[in-house]
Amino acid sequence: MKKFLSLLLAVCMIASLLAACGGSSDPVDNNKAEASTDKYRSFYQVWIGSFCDSDGNKTGDLQGLISKLDYINDGDPNAGDDLGADGIWLSPMMPSTTYHKYNVRDYYNIDPQFGTLEDFEQLIEDCHSRGIKVIIDLVLNHSGADHEFFLKACDELREGKEDGYARYYNFSKKQDSVYQHPVSGTDYYYQGDFWDQMPDWNLSFEGTRDYFDEVTKFWLDKGVDGFRLDAVKYFADKNTDAEEFLKWFCDMARGYNPDVYVVGEDWDDAGNVYDMYESGVDSLFNFKFANSGGEFMLASHTMTSDALKKLKKYDDNIKKRNENAINANFLTNHDMTRVANILDEDDNKMAAALYMLAPGNSFTYNGEEIGMEADGNEDPYKRTAMIWDNENLPDITVEGIKAQENELGGVEQQLKDDHSLLNTYRKLFKLRLQNPEIARGDIEEVLDLGDPNVGGMIINHDGSRVLVIHNTTEEAKELTVDMIENPELRGWVYGDLTEEPNKETPKLNGTTLTLPVRTSVVIKENK
């Protein structure tokens, strides 16, 4: 027994020495995390109709999502095989004639394809018990052409009545553009910027605002924690100022829940996005850094330092407009080509590290974490079934498109591979949670580390500082990190390992950092 105890003590001492010397012990496995209690979250975007099917009708649903919550977040920030996301953004789920549900017929219900309000209430309860906040897609720019108000408006116009339901929409007797569509049986036209089955709301009409006030309260009473607002750029028309309407919405929603989180979709130029932040909205998606030509994907293999300088400028500018602004970083969403169609697995990992280890909230589109590809350019191909197991493909179809085997493997396969893209994402989620300065801080300084493809930045949150460094080159780097006091290596992720399972780990001896090829590290200052 004494020999056993002595051996056990020796093993423990060796492990401790290795960790202290920056050896092979991974700090992420040892550091503790506390669940977030504020608006700063790592969101997981769920396209409900293709995520998980619980009833065999070839369409994903809310009960299917509930069955996969342990994958997203099992409720324990320090254990489990979960992804570690503590926020979920749900795609449109209200009754609609289309698979995408952006033409809403009824703002007070769940589309029967997805389930019932009782299912939704169960989802909210189960999410909240795990510390997950839920935001829903809310479509305020337009309704479906089968919405009760629009149908009544058209009927009234046929009777020559303009002062009733017609006020909820933008009707005119003059067709000024191709986005104005005729009302049958009349000489009127209605505005529909996206589709003739999506008539635009008149957002300047007080009645429309009263209606959306009621809708917002309804869903907040159901327990939702916030909203992703679709197409906020298009809130503007000849009668409505988009920034003013967005301010009205945020102020109204906060009147019901001061902690409500609002993030808007605005594909506009950066300057116009900056101005939109003056509305007081919490976040606007950072499209400048997303997609195939975005800074995060480009920086995964070139000009990394330059991208971080641009990120600091972007962050500084949104904070000038709104001191409480929270950047919303992402790579792609349901409207974009999949990341795996643009980057190989190694660059995919580097791009993931770049946006996940940046200040603000992160948004990860389901399937992105396993490298799913889109087999076509049309929207349905970007929204195909989540691959849980490559050996047992789901029977879900999206507009007739079936699930295809994923080149990198499904969730089942990638969980078993320490170097998979999925496990890289899992580690990044943990790093964000273990180091809350990353999300909540400001970029204090972008560092010159002697190579444009090695990017470093100091992130400061109320005097607590972390240093994030990305080496996107094929050469190991030895760097001096004396810009922060008593640096402590908090963790790392690799941007390759596809063919190098025995790669060296980063090492920090004093202020000397040895950074392997294609590696990102987080270092914390200990004053």
XYZ file of C-alpha atoms in Angstrom:
527
model
C 0.000 0.000 0.000
C 2.842 2.395 0.886
C 4.559 1.650 -2.423
C 1.317 2.407 -4.289
C 0.860 5.727 -2.486
C 4.475 6.694 -3.166
C 4.072 5.906 -6.849
C 0.823 7.868 -7.022
C 2.467 10.861 -5.349
C 5.370 10.733 -7.791
C 3.031 10.659 -10.778
C 1.128 13.659 -9.409
C 4.350 15.599 -8.812
C 5.570 14.928 -12.353
C 2.244 16.042 -13.802
C 2.371 19.219 -11.714
C 5.919 19.978 -12.818
C 5.013 19.475 -16.455
C 2.098 21.844 -16.120
C 4.167 24.460 -14.315
C 6.888 24.318 -16.966
C 4.456 24.758 -19.825
C 4.740 21.133 -20.868
C 2.148 18.847 -22.416
C -0.588 19.412 -19.822
C -3.411 21.378 -21.440
C -4.602 24.240 -19.179
C -8.107 24.113 -20.701
C -8.574 20.702 -19.099
C -7.688 22.088 -15.668
C -9.019 25.661 -15.607
C -12.456 26.217 -14.160
C -15.278 28.145 -15.817
C -18.331 29.849 -14.413
C -21.562 30.088 -16.365
C -22.278 33.496 -17.878
C -24.939 35.618 -16.183
C -24.978 38.585 -18.572
C -25.593 39.306 -22.258
C -22.196 38.022 -23.346
C -22.731 34.605 -24.853
C -21.441 32.073 -27.334
C -24.492 31.540 -29.534
C -25.357 28.482 -31.592
C -27.634 29.142 -34.558
C -30.190 26.365 -35.055
C -32.053 25.978 -38.338
C -34.987 24.151 -36.768
C -36.360 22.447 -39.872
C -33.142 20.556 -40.595
C -31.598 20.098 -37.148
C -33.253 16.985 -35.716
C -36.523 15.221 -36.573
C -38.365 13.684 -33.612
C -41.436 12.292 -35.375
C -40.160 10.890 -38.674
C -41.855 13.388 -40.990
C -38.532 14.368 -42.596
C -38.566 17.842 -41.004
C -36.702 18.978 -37.934
C -38.788 20.170 -34.999
C -38.650 21.581 -31.470
C -38.762 18.177 -29.790
C -35.843 17.131 -31.964
C -33.921 20.175 -30.763
C -34.824 19.387 -27.142
C -33.399 15.890 -27.602
C -30.057 17.419 -28.669
C -29.686 20.033 -25.926
C -27.094 17.929 -24.098
C -24.945 18.183 -27.220
C -25.235 21.977 -27.247
C -24.845 22.444 -23.488
C -25.289 19.789 -20.799
C -25.546 22.365 -18.013
C -22.075 21.805 -16.560
C -19.491 24.300 -17.857
C -16.637 22.125 -16.606
C -17.539 18.651 -17.839
C -19.189 16.595 -20.541
C -18.978 16.120 -24.287
C -21.154 19.128 -25.048
C -20.257 21.927 -27.422
C -20.440 24.512 -24.656
C -22.695 27.114 -26.309
C -24.653 29.128 -23.753
C -26.966 30.859 -26.206
C -29.235 29.610 -28.999
C -30.587 31.623 -31.924
C -33.652 29.919 -33.377
C -34.517 30.333 -37.045
C -38.060 31.566 -37.863
C -40.616 29.197 -36.359
C -43.985 30.943 -36.703
C -46.729 29.627 -39.034
C -45.853 30.167 -42.680
C -46.390 28.639 -46.122
C -42.646 28.230 -46.827
C -39.938 26.001 -45.406
C -37.906 29.059 -44.314
C -40.806 30.739 -42.432
C -39.806 34.335 -43.222
C -43.306 35.069 -44.566
C -45.143 34.967 -41.238
C -48.887 34.297 -41.189
C -49.378 34.324 -37.397
C -46.954 36.026 -34.972
C -48.465 34.326 -31.916
C -47.885 30.664 -32.662
C -45.504 27.877 -33.713
C -45.689 26.375 -37.195
C -47.292 22.902 -36.867
C -44.334 21.397 -38.749
C -42.154 22.335 -35.778
C -44.523 21.578 -32.913
C -46.696 23.522 -30.493
C -46.440 26.390 -28.054
C -46.231 23.754 -25.310
C -43.157 22.292 -27.033
C -41.648 25.767 -27.156
C -42.328 26.340 -23.463
C -40.603 23.039 -22.682
C -37.636 24.074 -24.819
C -37.300 27.371 -22.953
C -37.508 25.628 -19.580
C -34.914 23.013 -20.554
C -32.580 25.653 -21.992
C -32.797 27.900 -18.954
C -32.089 24.947 -16.654
C -28.791 24.528 -18.530
C -27.914 28.231 -18.446
C -28.731 28.696 -22.142
C -30.335 31.961 -23.274
C -32.679 31.723 -26.245
C -33.235 34.401 -28.882
C -35.777 33.980 -31.664
C -35.819 35.286 -35.210
C -38.397 38.073 -35.369
C -39.438 39.328 -38.815
C -40.613 42.935 -38.534
C -39.935 44.204 -42.053
C -42.645 42.164 -43.767
C -45.381 39.628 -43.142
C -46.726 36.831 -45.270
C -49.253 37.749 -47.942
C -51.700 35.461 -46.112
C -51.460 37.435 -42.862
C -54.926 38.401 -41.600
C -54.144 42.125 -41.676
C -52.946 42.069 -45.294
C -55.903 40.045 -46.500
C -58.299 42.456 -44.784
C -56.394 45.445 -46.182
C -56.747 44.161 -49.758
C -60.447 43.453 -49.253
C -61.000 46.966 -47.924
C -59.072 48.533 -50.819
C -61.383 46.729 -53.243
C -64.201 48.532 -51.457
C -62.364 51.861 -51.781
C -61.456 52.053 -48.081
C -57.923 53.330 -47.324
C -58.178 54.225 -43.619
C -58.513 50.738 -42.169
C -56.104 47.810 -42.355
C -54.418 49.394 -45.382
C -52.545 51.615 -42.934
C -50.545 48.593 -41.714
C -48.833 48.254 -45.107
C -47.347 50.498 -47.785
C -49.945 50.888 -50.521
C -49.804 53.323 -53.419
C -51.604 53.995 -56.678
C -48.276 54.634 -58.379
C -45.782 51.894 -59.241
C -42.341 53.431 -58.754
C -40.254 50.238 -58.763
C -40.270 46.520 -59.464
C -40.649 46.000 -55.703
C -44.218 47.267 -55.850
C -46.778 44.602 -56.658
C -50.387 44.957 -57.831
C -53.391 44.277 -55.609
C -55.776 42.221 -57.715
C -59.076 43.883 -58.484
C -57.758 47.380 -57.697
C -55.443 50.039 -59.063
C -53.267 49.822 -55.933
C -49.739 48.508 -55.489
C -48.002 47.327 -52.305
C -44.332 47.421 -51.350
C -42.617 44.036 -51.096
C -38.846 44.373 -51.255
C -38.065 40.658 -51.021
C -40.981 38.860 -52.703
C -44.566 39.529 -53.718
C -45.607 37.082 -50.971
C -43.875 39.259 -48.377
C -45.646 42.636 -48.187
C -43.687 45.236 -46.211
C -45.168 46.538 -42.986
C -45.763 50.280 -42.598
C -43.484 50.720 -39.603
C -44.299 54.398 -39.187
C -47.976 53.630 -38.447
C -48.724 53.656 -34.724
C -51.047 50.683 -35.131
C -48.211 48.560 -36.531
C -46.038 49.478 -33.568
C -48.821 48.672 -31.128
C -49.167 45.282 -32.798
C -45.452 44.523 -32.519
C -45.497 45.747 -28.919
C -48.063 43.034 -28.181
C -46.111 40.416 -30.158
C -42.876 41.255 -28.335
C -44.532 41.033 -24.920
C -46.116 37.712 -25.885
C -42.775 36.053 -26.616
C -40.982 37.653 -23.675
C -43.746 36.293 -21.437
C -43.029 32.880 -22.978
C -39.482 33.232 -21.659
C -37.405 34.238 -24.679
C -34.288 36.211 -23.782
C -34.007 38.304 -26.918
C -34.518 38.690 -30.621
C -32.584 38.466 -33.840
C -34.210 41.117 -36.026
C -34.317 40.302 -39.717
C -33.396 42.860 -42.389
C -33.074 45.957 -40.182
C -31.622 47.943 -43.089
C -34.991 47.657 -44.828
C -36.875 49.209 -41.928
C -36.183 52.481 -43.772
C -38.662 53.669 -46.385
C -40.095 56.997 -47.505
C -41.961 57.346 -44.206
C -39.781 55.462 -41.714
C -36.306 56.095 -40.361
C -34.670 52.713 -39.709
C -32.540 53.915 -36.821
C -35.513 55.561 -35.127
C -37.672 52.434 -35.503
C -34.880 50.223 -34.162
C -34.514 52.543 -31.158
C -38.264 52.373 -30.604
C -38.180 48.578 -30.656
C -35.211 48.264 -28.269
C -36.680 50.761 -25.803
C -40.075 49.060 -25.950
C -38.620 45.561 -25.401
C -36.441 46.761 -22.515
C -39.548 48.165 -20.904
C -40.704 44.554 -20.484
C -37.273 43.052 -19.760
C -34.285 45.348 -19.084
C -31.930 42.453 -19.886
C -33.417 41.606 -23.284
C -30.745 41.066 -25.952
C -31.321 42.414 -29.469
C -29.093 41.658 -32.454
C -29.875 42.984 -35.928
C -29.101 41.788 -39.445
C -27.666 44.633 -41.515
C -25.640 43.776 -44.626
C -24.872 47.449 -45.192
C -21.488 49.179 -45.444
C -19.574 49.546 -42.175
C -20.238 53.284 -41.952
C -23.999 52.764 -42.080
C -23.733 49.930 -39.565
C -21.876 52.254 -37.203
C -24.702 54.788 -37.497
C -27.295 52.089 -36.802
C -25.598 51.391 -33.464
C -26.753 54.851 -32.362
C -30.205 53.299 -32.007
C -28.990 51.626 -28.821
C -29.273 48.119 -30.274
C -27.022 45.658 -28.435
C -25.453 44.104 -31.522
C -25.384 44.094 -35.296
C -23.827 41.162 -37.114
C -20.276 41.896 -38.215
C -20.721 41.119 -41.917
C -17.525 42.971 -42.824
C -15.508 40.178 -41.212
C -17.710 37.255 -42.316
C -18.224 35.215 -45.481
C -15.714 34.286 -48.192
C -14.195 37.765 -48.566
C -14.405 38.583 -44.879
C -11.430 39.402 -42.710
C -11.639 36.305 -40.501
C -11.447 33.849 -43.391
C -8.703 35.795 -45.155
C -6.701 36.113 -41.937
C -6.731 32.337 -41.474
C -3.818 32.135 -43.895
C -2.573 35.660 -44.629
C -2.222 39.183 -43.186
C -3.447 38.140 -39.750
C -2.038 41.186 -37.961
C -3.710 43.536 -40.440
C -7.084 41.881 -39.806
C -6.747 42.434 -36.061
C -5.995 46.117 -36.651
C -9.185 46.365 -38.698
C -11.087 44.543 -35.955
C -9.876 47.053 -33.355
C -10.963 49.937 -35.599
C -14.384 48.331 -36.093
C -14.833 47.696 -32.355
C -13.722 51.223 -31.474
C -16.167 52.722 -33.969
C -19.221 50.831 -32.727
C -18.352 51.753 -29.116
C -18.169 55.424 -30.119
C -21.770 55.201 -31.297
C -22.963 53.042 -28.420
C -20.752 52.498 -25.379
C -22.675 49.308 -24.569
C -22.321 47.836 -28.062
C -21.461 44.132 -28.254
C -19.820 43.028 -31.482
C -21.476 39.981 -33.089
C -18.779 37.922 -34.811
C -19.432 34.952 -37.066
C -18.136 33.215 -40.185
C -21.324 32.281 -42.063
C -25.046 31.839 -41.527
C -28.044 30.297 -43.288
C -27.799 32.798 -46.177
C -24.154 32.107 -47.014
C -22.014 29.440 -48.584
C -20.723 27.047 -45.949
C -17.228 27.688 -44.545
C -16.077 24.236 -45.632
C -16.820 25.189 -49.259
C -14.360 28.069 -48.931
C -11.589 26.881 -46.585
C -9.830 23.580 -46.057
C -9.974 21.974 -42.613
C -6.798 23.660 -41.332
C -7.815 27.171 -42.389
C -11.302 26.431 -41.074
C -9.801 25.841 -37.631
C -7.747 29.033 -37.796
C -10.767 31.073 -38.900
C -12.752 29.604 -36.014
C -10.057 30.674 -33.553
C -9.969 34.184 -35.026
C -13.657 34.926 -34.517
C -14.201 32.907 -31.333
C -11.260 34.557 -29.553
C -12.363 38.099 -30.447
C -14.324 40.507 -28.205
C -18.108 40.359 -28.355
C -20.613 37.565 -28.829
C -19.844 34.691 -31.185
C -22.403 33.029 -33.461
C -21.810 29.529 -34.831
C -24.199 28.167 -37.455
C -25.169 24.556 -36.801
C -23.051 22.193 -38.880
C -20.248 24.725 -39.143
C -18.519 23.052 -36.204
C -18.258 19.776 -38.117
C -17.335 21.292 -41.482
C -20.572 20.611 -43.364
C -20.567 21.672 -47.013
C -23.297 23.022 -49.270
C -23.669 21.071 -52.517
C -25.300 23.961 -54.374
C -25.623 27.736 -54.391
C -29.364 28.008 -53.767
C -30.510 28.734 -50.210
C -31.887 25.241 -49.413
C -28.408 23.737 -49.947
C -27.092 26.010 -47.179
C -29.733 24.699 -44.782
C -29.529 20.921 -45.169
C -29.798 18.339 -42.418
C -27.352 18.330 -39.524
C -25.110 15.256 -39.722
C -25.099 13.535 -36.341
C -23.688 10.251 -37.591
C -22.087 9.671 -40.988
C -23.047 6.010 -40.787
C -26.718 6.751 -40.117
C -27.693 9.787 -42.162
C -30.895 11.631 -41.194
C -33.971 11.270 -43.379
C -34.620 15.031 -43.282
C -35.142 16.754 -46.615
C -35.022 20.482 -47.314
C -36.982 21.368 -50.437
C -36.315 17.834 -51.633
C -32.583 17.943 -50.842
C -31.399 14.955 -48.818
C -28.532 14.790 -46.365
C -25.149 13.862 -47.790
C -22.272 12.141 -46.020
C -19.956 14.725 -44.450
C -16.338 14.491 -45.586
C -14.956 15.163 -42.099
C -17.433 12.871 -40.365
C -20.547 13.524 -38.341
C -20.753 14.500 -34.692
C -20.451 10.855 -33.637
C -17.202 10.380 -35.553
C -15.611 13.726 -34.701
C -16.186 13.448 -30.955
C -13.883 10.419 -31.022
C -11.088 12.316 -32.809
C -9.133 14.634 -30.497
C -7.942 16.681 -33.477
C -11.290 17.059 -35.249
C -12.836 20.369 -36.184
C -15.628 19.701 -33.684
C -13.192 19.245 -30.812
C -11.401 22.427 -31.875
C -14.719 24.266 -31.564
C -15.441 22.649 -28.200
C -12.117 23.899 -26.911
C -12.748 27.409 -28.228
C -16.103 27.570 -26.460
C -14.334 26.561 -23.223
C -11.590 29.131 -23.681
C -14.200 31.871 -24.031
C -15.974 30.719 -20.887
C -12.797 30.222 -18.851
C -11.485 33.634 -19.872
C -14.446 36.031 -19.691
C -12.189 38.964 -20.616
C -12.173 37.778 -24.236
C -15.856 38.440 -24.869
C -16.308 41.436 -22.567
C -13.080 43.340 -23.095
C -11.869 46.020 -25.463
C -8.894 45.600 -27.776
C -6.326 47.714 -25.970
C -3.513 47.179 -28.455
C -2.695 45.205 -31.590
C 0.900 44.033 -31.350
C 3.707 44.088 -33.868
C 5.193 40.601 -33.569
C 7.577 40.845 -36.506
C 5.535 38.872 -39.036
C 2.311 40.078 -40.724
C 0.937 36.543 -40.484
C 1.358 36.431 -36.713
C -1.360 38.490 -35.061
C -1.575 39.436 -31.421
C -3.857 41.657 -29.381
C -4.248 42.654 -25.742
C -7.863 42.550 -24.570
C -8.652 44.562 -21.452
C -11.753 44.114 -19.321
C -11.875 46.421 -16.308
C -8.127 46.110 -15.789
C -7.987 42.336 -16.270
C -5.996 41.622 -19.423
C -5.508 38.667 -21.736
C -3.191 38.320 -24.696
C -4.444 36.426 -27.750
C -1.880 35.429 -30.387
C -2.465 33.626 -33.697
C 0.401 32.072 -35.638
C -1.052 31.296 -39.069
C 2.337 30.483 -40.609
C 4.044 27.157 -41.262
C 6.943 28.116 -38.975
C 7.242 27.866 -35.198
C 7.791 31.243 -33.532
C 9.669 32.276 -30.418
C 8.151 35.464 -29.054
C 8.766 37.718 -26.079
C 5.506 38.436 -24.258
C 6.654 41.076 -21.773
C 3.813 43.434 -22.667
C 1.756 41.964 -19.807
C 2.852 41.166 -16.259
C 3.446 37.606 -15.050
C 1.969 35.912 -18.139
C 0.119 32.631 -17.629
C -0.651 30.278 -20.510
C -4.394 29.632 -20.387
C -4.804 27.380 -23.398
C -4.387 26.908 -27.122
C -5.939 25.462 -30.243
C -4.204 24.098 -33.310
C -4.997 25.172 -36.837
C -3.847 21.919 -38.355
C -2.894 18.522 -36.846
C -4.551 16.772 -39.777
C -1.281 14.926 -40.376
C 0.670 15.792 -37.200
C -0.849 14.074 -34.177
C 2.355 14.453 -32.147
C 2.823 18.168 -32.674
C 4.682 20.201 -30.060
C 2.599 22.142 -27.565
C 3.102 25.856 -26.889
C 5.521 26.581 -24.064
C 5.802 29.671 -21.895
C 8.996 30.063 -19.873
C 8.922 33.381 -18.083
C 8.141 35.847 -20.871
C 9.409 33.619 -23.688
C 6.650 31.975 -25.696
C 7.375 29.108 -28.071
C 4.456 29.031 -30.479
C 4.145 26.046 -32.839
C 3.011 26.381 -36.445
C -0.674 27.138 -37.076
C -1.533 27.686 -33.408
C -3.567 30.205 -31.406
C -2.919 30.832 -27.709
C -4.564 32.696 -24.844
C -2.286 34.160 -22.165
C -3.577 35.879 -19.018
C -1.886 38.632 -17.043
C -1.395 37.935 -13.341
C -0.550 41.183 -11.551
